[in-house]
Short mmCIF file of C-alpha atoms in Angstrom, two decimals:
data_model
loop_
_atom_site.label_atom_id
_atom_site.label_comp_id
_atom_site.label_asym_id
_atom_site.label_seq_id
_atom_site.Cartn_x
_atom_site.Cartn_y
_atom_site.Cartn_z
CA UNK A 1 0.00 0.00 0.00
CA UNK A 2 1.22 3.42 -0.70
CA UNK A 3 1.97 5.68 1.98
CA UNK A 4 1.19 8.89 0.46
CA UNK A 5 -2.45 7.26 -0.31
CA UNK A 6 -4.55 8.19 2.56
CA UNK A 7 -7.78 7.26 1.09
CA UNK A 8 -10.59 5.95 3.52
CA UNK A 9 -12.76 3.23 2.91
CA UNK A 10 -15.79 5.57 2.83
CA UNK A 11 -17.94 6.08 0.16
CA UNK A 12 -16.50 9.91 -0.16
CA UNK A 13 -15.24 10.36 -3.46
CA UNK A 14 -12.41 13.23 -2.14
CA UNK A 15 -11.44 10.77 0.92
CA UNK A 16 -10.18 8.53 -1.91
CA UNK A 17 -8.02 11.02 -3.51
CA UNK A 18 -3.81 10.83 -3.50
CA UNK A 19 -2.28 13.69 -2.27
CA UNK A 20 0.84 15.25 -3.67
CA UNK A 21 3.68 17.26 -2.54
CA UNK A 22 4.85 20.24 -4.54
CA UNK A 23 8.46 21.79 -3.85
CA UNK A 24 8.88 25.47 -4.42
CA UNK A 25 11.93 26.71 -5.51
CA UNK A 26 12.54 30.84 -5.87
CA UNK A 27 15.84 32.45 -6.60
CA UNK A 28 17.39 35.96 -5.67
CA UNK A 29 19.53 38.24 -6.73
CA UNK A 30 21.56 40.36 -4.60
CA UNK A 31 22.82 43.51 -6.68
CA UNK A 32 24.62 46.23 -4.99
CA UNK A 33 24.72 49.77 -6.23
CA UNK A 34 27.55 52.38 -5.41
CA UNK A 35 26.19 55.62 -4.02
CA UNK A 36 27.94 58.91 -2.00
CA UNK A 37 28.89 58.53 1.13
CA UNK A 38 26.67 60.92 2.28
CA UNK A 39 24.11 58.71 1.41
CA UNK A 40 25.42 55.79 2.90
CA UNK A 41 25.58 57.46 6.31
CA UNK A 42 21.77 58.68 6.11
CA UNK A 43 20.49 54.60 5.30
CA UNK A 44 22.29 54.21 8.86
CA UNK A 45 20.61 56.86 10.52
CA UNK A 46 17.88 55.71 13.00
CA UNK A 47 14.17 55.86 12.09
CA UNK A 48 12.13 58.22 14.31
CA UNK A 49 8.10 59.35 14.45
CA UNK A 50 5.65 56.89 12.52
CA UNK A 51 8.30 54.46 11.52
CA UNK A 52 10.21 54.48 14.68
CA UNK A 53 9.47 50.76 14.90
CA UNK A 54 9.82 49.60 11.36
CA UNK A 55 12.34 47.20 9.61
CA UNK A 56 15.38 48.39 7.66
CA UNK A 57 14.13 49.57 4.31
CA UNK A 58 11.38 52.18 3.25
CA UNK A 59 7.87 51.22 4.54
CA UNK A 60 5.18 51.72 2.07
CA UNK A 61 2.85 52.78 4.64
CA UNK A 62 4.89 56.01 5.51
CA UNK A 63 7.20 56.05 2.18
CA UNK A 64 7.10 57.07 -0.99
CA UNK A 65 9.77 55.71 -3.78
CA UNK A 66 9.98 57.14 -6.81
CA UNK A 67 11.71 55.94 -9.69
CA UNK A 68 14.65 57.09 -11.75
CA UNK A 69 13.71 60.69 -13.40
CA UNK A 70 16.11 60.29 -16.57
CA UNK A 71 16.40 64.22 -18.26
CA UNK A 72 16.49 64.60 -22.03
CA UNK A 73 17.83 67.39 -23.82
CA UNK A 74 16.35 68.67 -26.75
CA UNK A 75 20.27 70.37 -28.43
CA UNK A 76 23.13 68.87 -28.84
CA UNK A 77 26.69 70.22 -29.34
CA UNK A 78 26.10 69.96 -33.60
CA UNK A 79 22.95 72.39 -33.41
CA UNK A 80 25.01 74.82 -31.16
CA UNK A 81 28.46 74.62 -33.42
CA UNK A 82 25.58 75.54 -36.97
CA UNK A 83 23.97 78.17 -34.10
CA UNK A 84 27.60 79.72 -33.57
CA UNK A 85 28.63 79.47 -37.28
CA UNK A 86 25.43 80.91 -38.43
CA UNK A 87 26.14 84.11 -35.77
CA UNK A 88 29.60 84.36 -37.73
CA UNK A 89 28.21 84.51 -41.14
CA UNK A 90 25.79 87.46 -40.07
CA UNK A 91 28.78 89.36 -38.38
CA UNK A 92 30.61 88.57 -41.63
CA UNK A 93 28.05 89.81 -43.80
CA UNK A 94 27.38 92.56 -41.42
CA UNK A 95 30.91 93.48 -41.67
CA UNK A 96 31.05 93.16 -45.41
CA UNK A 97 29.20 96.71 -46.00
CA UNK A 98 31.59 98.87 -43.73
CA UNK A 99 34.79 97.58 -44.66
CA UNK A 100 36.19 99.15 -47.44
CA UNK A 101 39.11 99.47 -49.54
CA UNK A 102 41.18 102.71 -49.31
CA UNK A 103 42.45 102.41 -52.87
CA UNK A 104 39.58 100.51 -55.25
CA UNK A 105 36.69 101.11 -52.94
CA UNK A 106 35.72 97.62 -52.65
CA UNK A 107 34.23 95.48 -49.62
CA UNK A 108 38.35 94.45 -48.62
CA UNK A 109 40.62 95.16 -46.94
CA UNK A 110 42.98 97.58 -48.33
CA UNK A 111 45.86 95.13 -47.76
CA UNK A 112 44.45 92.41 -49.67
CA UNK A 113 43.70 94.47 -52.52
CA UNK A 114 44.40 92.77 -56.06
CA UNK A 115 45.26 96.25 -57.61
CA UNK A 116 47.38 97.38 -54.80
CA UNK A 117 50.57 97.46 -56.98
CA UNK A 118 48.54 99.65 -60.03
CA UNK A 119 46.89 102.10 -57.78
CA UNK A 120 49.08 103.07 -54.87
CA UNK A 121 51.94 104.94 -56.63
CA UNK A 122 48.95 106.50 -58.97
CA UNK A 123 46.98 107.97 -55.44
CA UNK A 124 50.75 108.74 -53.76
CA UNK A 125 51.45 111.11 -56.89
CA UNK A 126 47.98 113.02 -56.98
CA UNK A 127 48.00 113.19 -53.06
CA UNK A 128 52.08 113.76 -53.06
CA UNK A 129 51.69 117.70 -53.55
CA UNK A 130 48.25 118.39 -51.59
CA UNK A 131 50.78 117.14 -48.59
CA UNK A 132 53.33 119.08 -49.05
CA UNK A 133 51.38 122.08 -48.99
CA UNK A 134 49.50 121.46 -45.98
CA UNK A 135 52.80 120.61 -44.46
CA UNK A 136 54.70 123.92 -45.29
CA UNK A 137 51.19 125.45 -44.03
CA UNK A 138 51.77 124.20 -40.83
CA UNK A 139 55.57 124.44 -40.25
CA UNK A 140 55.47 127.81 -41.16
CA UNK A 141 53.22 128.54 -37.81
CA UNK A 142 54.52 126.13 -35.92
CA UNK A 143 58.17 126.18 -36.01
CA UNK A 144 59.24 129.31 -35.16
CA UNK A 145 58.01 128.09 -31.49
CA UNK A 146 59.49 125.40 -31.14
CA UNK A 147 62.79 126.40 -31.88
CA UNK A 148 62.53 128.94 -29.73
CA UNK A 149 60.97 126.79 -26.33
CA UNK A 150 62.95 123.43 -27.79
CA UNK A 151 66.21 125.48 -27.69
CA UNK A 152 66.63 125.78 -31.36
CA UNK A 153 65.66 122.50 -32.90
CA UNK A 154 62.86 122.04 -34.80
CA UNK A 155 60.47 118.59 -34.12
CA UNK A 156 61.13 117.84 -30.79
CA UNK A 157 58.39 117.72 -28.93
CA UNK A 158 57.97 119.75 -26.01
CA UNK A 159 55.45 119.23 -23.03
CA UNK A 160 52.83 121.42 -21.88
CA UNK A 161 54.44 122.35 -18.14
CA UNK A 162 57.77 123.76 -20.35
CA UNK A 163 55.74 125.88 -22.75
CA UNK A 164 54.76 129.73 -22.34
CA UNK A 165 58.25 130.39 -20.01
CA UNK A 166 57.12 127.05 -17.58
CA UNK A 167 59.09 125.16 -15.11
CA UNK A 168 60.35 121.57 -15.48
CA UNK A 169 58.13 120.34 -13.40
CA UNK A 170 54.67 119.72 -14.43
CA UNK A 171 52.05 121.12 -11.84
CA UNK A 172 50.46 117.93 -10.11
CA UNK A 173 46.58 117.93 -9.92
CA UNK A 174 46.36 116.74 -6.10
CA UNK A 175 48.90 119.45 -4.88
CA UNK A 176 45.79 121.84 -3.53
CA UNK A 177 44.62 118.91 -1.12
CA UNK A 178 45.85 118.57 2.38
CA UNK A 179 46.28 114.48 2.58
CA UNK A 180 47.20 115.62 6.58
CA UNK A 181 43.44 116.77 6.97
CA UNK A 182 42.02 112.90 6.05
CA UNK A 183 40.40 111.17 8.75
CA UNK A 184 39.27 107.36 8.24
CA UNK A 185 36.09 105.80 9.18
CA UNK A 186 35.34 102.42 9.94
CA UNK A 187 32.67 100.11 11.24
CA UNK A 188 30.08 101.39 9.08
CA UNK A 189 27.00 99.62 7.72
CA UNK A 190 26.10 98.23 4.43
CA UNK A 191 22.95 100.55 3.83
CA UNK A 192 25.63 103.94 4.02
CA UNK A 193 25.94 106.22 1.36
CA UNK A 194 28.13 108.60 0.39
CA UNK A 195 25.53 111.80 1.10
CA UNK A 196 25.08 109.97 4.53
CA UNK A 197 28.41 111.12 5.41
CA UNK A 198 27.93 114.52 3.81
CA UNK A 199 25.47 115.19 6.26
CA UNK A 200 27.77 113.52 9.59
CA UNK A 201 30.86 115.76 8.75
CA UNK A 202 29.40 118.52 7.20
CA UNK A 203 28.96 120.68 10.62
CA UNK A 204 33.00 120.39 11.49
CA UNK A 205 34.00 121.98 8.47
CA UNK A 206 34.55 122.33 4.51
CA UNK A 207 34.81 118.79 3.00
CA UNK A 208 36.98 118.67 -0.36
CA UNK A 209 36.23 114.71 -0.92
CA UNK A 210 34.32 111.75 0.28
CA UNK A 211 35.67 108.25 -0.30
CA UNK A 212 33.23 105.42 0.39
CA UNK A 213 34.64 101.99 -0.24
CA UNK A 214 31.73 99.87 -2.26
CA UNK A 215 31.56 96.43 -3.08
CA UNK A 216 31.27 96.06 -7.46
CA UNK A 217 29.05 93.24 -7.69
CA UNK A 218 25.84 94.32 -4.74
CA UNK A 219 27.12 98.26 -4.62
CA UNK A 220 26.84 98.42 -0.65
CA UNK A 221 29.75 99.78 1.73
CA UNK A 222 32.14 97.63 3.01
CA UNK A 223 32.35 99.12 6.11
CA UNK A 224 34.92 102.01 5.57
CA UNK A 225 35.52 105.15 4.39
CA UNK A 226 37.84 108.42 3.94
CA UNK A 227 36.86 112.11 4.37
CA UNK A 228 39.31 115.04 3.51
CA UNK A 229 38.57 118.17 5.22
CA UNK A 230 39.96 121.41 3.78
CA UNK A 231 41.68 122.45 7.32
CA UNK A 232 43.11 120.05 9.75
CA UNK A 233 41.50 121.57 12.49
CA UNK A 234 38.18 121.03 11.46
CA UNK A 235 38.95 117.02 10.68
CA UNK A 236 40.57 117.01 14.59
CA UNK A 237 37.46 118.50 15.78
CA UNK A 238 35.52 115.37 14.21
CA UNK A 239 38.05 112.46 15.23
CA UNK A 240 36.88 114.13 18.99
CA UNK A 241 33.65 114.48 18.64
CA UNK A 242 32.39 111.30 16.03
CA UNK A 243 35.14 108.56 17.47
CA UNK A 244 33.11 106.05 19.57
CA UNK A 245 29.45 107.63 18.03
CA UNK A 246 26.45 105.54 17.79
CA UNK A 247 25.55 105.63 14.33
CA UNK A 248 22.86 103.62 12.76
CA UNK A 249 23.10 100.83 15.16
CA UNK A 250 26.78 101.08 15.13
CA UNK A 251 29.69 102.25 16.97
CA UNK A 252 31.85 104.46 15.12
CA UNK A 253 35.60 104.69 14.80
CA UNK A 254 37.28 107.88 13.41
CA UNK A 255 41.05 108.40 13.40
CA UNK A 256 43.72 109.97 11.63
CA UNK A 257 44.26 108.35 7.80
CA UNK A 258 47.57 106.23 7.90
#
């Protein structure tokens, strides 16, 4: 008798039946992906709040997972090189209407010319005595002065601070400003402006100049800034009176420029 047949003697048809065993065999595949290590150090992280309690992994109950957003780009590098090469034709052709020859009057260069050879000594002899004349014109007004400032000798050139009886020295443009009467402020805020400290200094005395230190890219102060008074004693007066002042939620500090 078979042992797997465990059939009764009964007349029900399904006692009488053989049973079978099935064997189930499913297979896995472990794959491993390689990711930053910032992200490897956040999968070790603890959970916390609703999935406190829940098995390593994302819980579909409390997690979402998307899948792999993959981004396409509608150019490529060929459509930008024919973009670029199409901007150079227009320049080109652009271009082609200004440039023009000095000698044929064609759209070229005057260098690259073709009748270069033909027409230059033809346009040197028609322009050769319209030169010469303007050139006598002019050396007749301007030479007897310079060979008198030059010492004699015609077509050196002379500078302006030894014309008209002048000294050697040429007159420098910062020679009327005091540089002892600059006084340097610091600890200023962002929001200052150059009028702001027009209005500060303007009660101690004339001001010949205001330097305010900006930043180029956002325009604000960086924090400092130089003010030239016309008399020292006026600047003195404001190094005593503005060093250590409370000025638009900041304390001030005036000294003596270095």
């Amino acid at each position: 008798m078979d042992p797997n047949d465990v059939s009764s003697t009964g007349s029900n048809p399904v006692g009488r039946m053989k049973w079978r065993r099935w064997k189930i065999v499913s297979h896995f595949r472990i794959e491993k992906h390689r990711v930053a290590r910032t992200i490897a150090e956040r999968k070790t992280w603890k959970k916390y709040g609703l999935s406190k309690n829940d098995k390593p992994g994302p819980n579909p109950a409390t997690t979402i997972t998307a899948e792999d957003v993959f981004m396409h780009f509608l150019s490529n590098k060929e459509e930008e090189q024919n973009e670029q090469e199409e901007l150079k034709k227009k320049l080109m052709d652009a271009q082609k209407g200004q440039v023009k020859c000095r000698l044929c009057k064609e759209d070229h260069w005057t260098k690259q010319c073709p009748y270069k050879d033909k027409l230059e000594p033809l346009r040197s002899s028609l322009l050769g005595e319209e030169k010469t004349e303007e050139e006598g014109a002019a050396a007749g007004g301007a030479g007897a002065d310079k060979a008198k400032v030059g010492g004699g000798t015609l077509g050196k050139y002379v500078p302006p601070s030894m014309r008209d009886g002048g000294s050697k020295k040429g007159e420098s443009m910062m020679s009327s400003r005091d540089e002892t009467a600059t006084v340097r402020v610091t600890n200023l805020s962002e929001n200052t402006r150059e009028q702001d400290l027009q209005d500060l200094f303007r009660p101690f005395g004339d001001i010949s100049r205001i330097f305010l230190a900006k930043d180029k890219n956002t325009g604000q102060s960086k924090g400092f800034a130089f003010i030239n008074f016309k008399r020292r004693e006026d600047a003195a007066k404001a190094i005593q009176v503005l060093n250590g002042y409370g000025y638009d939620h900041l304390i001030l500090s005036v000294e003596w420029a270095k």
